[in-house]
Tab-separated table of C-alpha atoms in Angstrom:
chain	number	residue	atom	x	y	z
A	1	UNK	CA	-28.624	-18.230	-11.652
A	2	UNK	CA	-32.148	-17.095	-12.200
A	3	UNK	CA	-34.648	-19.152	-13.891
A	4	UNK	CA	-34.619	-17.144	-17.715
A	5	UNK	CA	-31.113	-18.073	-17.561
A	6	UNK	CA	-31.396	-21.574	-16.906
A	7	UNK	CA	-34.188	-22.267	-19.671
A	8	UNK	CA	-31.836	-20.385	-22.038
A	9	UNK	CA	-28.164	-22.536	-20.467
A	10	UNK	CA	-25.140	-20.947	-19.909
A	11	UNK	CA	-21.375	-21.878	-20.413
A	12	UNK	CA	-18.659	-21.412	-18.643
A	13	UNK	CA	-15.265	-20.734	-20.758
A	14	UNK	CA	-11.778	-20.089	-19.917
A	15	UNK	CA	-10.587	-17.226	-22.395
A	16	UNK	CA	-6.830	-17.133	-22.615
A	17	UNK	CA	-5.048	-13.979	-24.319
A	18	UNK	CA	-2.420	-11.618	-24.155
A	19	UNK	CA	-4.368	-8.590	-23.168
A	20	UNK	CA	-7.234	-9.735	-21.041
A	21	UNK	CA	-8.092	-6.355	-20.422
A	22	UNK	CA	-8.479	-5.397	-23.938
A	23	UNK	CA	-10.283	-8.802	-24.792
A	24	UNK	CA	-13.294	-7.934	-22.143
A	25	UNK	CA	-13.705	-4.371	-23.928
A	26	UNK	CA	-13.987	-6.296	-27.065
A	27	UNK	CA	-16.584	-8.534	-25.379
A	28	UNK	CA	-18.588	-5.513	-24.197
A	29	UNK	CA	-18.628	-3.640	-27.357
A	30	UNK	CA	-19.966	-6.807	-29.226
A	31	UNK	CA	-22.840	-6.257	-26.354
A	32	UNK	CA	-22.005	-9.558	-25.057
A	33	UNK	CA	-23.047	-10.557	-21.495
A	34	UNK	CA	-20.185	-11.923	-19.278
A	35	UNK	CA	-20.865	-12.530	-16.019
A	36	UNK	CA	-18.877	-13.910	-12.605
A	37	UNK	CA	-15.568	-13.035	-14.162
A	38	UNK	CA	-12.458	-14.240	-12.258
A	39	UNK	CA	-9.061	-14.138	-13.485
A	40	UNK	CA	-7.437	-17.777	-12.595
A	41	UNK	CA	-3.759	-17.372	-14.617
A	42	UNK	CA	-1.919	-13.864	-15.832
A	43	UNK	CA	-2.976	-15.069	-19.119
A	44	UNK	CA	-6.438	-16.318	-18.186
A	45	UNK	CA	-10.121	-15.338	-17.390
A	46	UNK	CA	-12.970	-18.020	-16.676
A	47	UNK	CA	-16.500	-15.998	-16.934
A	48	UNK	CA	-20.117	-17.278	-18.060
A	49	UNK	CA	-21.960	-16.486	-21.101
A	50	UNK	CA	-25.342	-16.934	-22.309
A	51	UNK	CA	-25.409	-20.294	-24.819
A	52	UNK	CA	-26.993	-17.597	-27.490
A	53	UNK	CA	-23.870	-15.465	-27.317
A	54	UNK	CA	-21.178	-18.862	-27.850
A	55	UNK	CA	-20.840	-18.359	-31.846
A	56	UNK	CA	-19.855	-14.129	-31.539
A	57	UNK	CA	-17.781	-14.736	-28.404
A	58	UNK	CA	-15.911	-17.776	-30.453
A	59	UNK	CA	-15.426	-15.455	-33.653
A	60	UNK	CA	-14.801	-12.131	-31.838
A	61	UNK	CA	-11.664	-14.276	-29.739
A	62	UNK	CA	-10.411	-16.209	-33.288
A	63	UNK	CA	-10.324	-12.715	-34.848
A	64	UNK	CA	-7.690	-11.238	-32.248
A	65	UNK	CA	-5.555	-14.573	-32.300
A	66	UNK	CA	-6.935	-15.290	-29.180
A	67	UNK	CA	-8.097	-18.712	-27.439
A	68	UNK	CA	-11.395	-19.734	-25.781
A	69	UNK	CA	-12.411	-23.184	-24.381
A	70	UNK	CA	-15.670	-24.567	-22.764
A	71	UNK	CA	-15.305	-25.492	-19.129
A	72	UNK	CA	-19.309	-26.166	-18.222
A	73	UNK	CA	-22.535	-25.863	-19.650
A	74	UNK	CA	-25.145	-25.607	-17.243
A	75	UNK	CA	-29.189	-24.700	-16.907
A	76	UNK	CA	-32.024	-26.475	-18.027
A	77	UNK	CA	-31.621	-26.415	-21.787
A	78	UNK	CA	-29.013	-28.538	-21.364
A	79	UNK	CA	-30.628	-31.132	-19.656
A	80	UNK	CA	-33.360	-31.030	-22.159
A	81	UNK	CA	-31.323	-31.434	-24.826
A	82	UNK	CA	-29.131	-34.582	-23.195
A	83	UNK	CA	-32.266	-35.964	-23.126
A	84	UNK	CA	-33.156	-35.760	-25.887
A	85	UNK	CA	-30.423	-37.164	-27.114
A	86	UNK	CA	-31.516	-40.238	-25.526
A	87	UNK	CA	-34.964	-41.831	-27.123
A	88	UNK	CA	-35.195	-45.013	-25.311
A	89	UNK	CA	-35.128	-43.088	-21.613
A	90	UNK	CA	-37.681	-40.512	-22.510
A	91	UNK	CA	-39.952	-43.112	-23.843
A	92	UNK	CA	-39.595	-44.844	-20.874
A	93	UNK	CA	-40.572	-41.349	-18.645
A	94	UNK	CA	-43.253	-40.519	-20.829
A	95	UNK	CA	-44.607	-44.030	-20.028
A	96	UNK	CA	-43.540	-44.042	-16.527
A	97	UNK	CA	-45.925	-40.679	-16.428
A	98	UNK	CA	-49.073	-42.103	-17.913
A	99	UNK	CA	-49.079	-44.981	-15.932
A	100	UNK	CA	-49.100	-42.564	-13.221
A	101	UNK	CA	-51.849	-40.683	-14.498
A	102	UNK	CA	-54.230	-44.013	-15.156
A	103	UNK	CA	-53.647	-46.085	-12.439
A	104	UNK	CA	-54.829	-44.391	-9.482
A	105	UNK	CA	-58.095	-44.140	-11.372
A	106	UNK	CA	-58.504	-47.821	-11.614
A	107	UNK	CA	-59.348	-51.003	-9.751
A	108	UNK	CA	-57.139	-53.620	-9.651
A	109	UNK	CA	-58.071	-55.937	-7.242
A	110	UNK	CA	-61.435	-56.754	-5.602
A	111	UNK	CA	-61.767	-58.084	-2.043
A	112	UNK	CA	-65.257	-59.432	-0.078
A	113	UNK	CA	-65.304	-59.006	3.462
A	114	UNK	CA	-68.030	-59.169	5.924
A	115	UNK	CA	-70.541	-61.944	4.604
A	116	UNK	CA	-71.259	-65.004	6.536
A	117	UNK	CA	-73.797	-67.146	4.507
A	118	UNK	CA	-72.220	-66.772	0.825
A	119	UNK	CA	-69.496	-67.400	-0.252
A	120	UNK	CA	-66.659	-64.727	-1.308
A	121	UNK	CA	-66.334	-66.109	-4.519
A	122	UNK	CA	-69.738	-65.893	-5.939
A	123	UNK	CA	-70.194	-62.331	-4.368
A	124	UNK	CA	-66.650	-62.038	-6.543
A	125	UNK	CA	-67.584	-63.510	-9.323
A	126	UNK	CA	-71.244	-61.470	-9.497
A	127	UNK	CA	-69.252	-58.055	-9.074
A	128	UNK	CA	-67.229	-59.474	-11.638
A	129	UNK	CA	-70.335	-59.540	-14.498
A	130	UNK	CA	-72.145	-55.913	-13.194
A	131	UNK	CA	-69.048	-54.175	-14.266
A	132	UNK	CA	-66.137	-54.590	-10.922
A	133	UNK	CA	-63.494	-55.706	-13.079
A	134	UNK	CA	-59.625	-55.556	-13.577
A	135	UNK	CA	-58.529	-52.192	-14.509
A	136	UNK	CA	-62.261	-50.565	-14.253
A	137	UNK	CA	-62.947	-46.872	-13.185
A	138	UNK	CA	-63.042	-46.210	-9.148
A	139	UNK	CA	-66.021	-44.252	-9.988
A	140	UNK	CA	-68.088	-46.459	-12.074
A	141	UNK	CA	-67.428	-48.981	-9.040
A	142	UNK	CA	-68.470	-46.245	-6.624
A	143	UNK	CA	-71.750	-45.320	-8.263
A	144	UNK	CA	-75.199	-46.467	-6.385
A	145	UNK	CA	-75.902	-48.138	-9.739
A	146	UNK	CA	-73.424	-50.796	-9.330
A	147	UNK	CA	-74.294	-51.325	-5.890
A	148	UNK	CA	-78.291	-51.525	-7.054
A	149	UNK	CA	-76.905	-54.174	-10.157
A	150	UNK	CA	-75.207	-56.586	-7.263
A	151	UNK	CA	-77.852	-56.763	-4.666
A	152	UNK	CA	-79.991	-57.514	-8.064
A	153	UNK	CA	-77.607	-60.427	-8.971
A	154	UNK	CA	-77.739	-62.153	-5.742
A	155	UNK	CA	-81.095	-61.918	-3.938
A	156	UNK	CA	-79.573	-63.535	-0.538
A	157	UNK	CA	-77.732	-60.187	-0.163
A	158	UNK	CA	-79.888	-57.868	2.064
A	159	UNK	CA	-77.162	-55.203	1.983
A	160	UNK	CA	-73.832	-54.220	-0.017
A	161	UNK	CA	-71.447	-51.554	0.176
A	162	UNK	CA	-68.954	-50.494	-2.744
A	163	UNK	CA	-65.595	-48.677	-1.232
A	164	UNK	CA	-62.330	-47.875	-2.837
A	165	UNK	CA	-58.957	-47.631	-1.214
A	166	UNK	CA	-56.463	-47.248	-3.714
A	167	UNK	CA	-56.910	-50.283	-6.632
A	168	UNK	CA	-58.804	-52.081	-4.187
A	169	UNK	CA	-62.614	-52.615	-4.441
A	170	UNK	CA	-63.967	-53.729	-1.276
A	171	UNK	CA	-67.479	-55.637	-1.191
């Protein structure tokens, strides 16, 4: 199936009538596009349509006495349209898809490593008020600024390095 089809869906139908042959010229000289046809009974023909073509295809066969039924719909207006039948599951992808788009931008948890004289915490707790908190933006964190603000806020530093690995900040 190429891809115009599948944005537009197809359906598959079983047409059943007493002259087959006479039914597809009918088809064609509505201008209606029927595709893979296979005859399954005597009686029968399964063939796809376009979803546009359904309604004329559906008069055409009730004007010769004829009958038609739906055996698959298929291609990706279908989809769409199932879900959008369904509210609660596409808010919940929509949401699922934001939260992909912010998190990776953010910092959710801040470690300390490599000091020896102070204390984790405080060096914590300082990164905490120049700006390294929950849900802040990896590159305010990353910026020479913030480093400069920290070293500032506790003068027993001599050095400090900002990385990011994911939605960790490590001091």
């Amino acid at each position: 199936m190429e891809f115009w089809q599948s944005v537009d869906g197809m359906i598959q139908v079983e047409l059943t009538s007493a002259d087959a042959a006479d039914a597809l010229l009918a088809i064609q000289k509505k201008g209606i596009e029927v595709q893979h046809i296979k005859k399954t009974q005597p009686l029968q023909l399964r063939f796809d349509i376009h979803r546009r073509d359904y309604a004329r295809l559906e008069k055409l066969v009730q004007s010769r006495s004829d009958s038609l039924k739906i055996l698959k719909r298929y291609g990706l207006f279908w989809a769409v349209s199932t879900l959008l039948k369904r509210p609660v599951m596409l808010t919940g992808l929509l949401f699922l898809l934001l939260i992909n788009l912010w998190v990776p931008g953010r910092i959710f948890f801040v470690q300390v490593e490599g000091n020896s004289r102070i204390p984790a915490r405080l060096i914590a707790e300082s990164a905490a008020r120049c700006g390294i908190t929950f849900g802040c933006g990896r590159r305010e964190v990353r910026s020479e600024q913030m480093k400069n603000a920290l070293l500032e806020a506790i003068p027993q530093l001599s050095w400090a390095g900002i990385n990011t690995k994911g939605c960790t900040a490590i001091i």
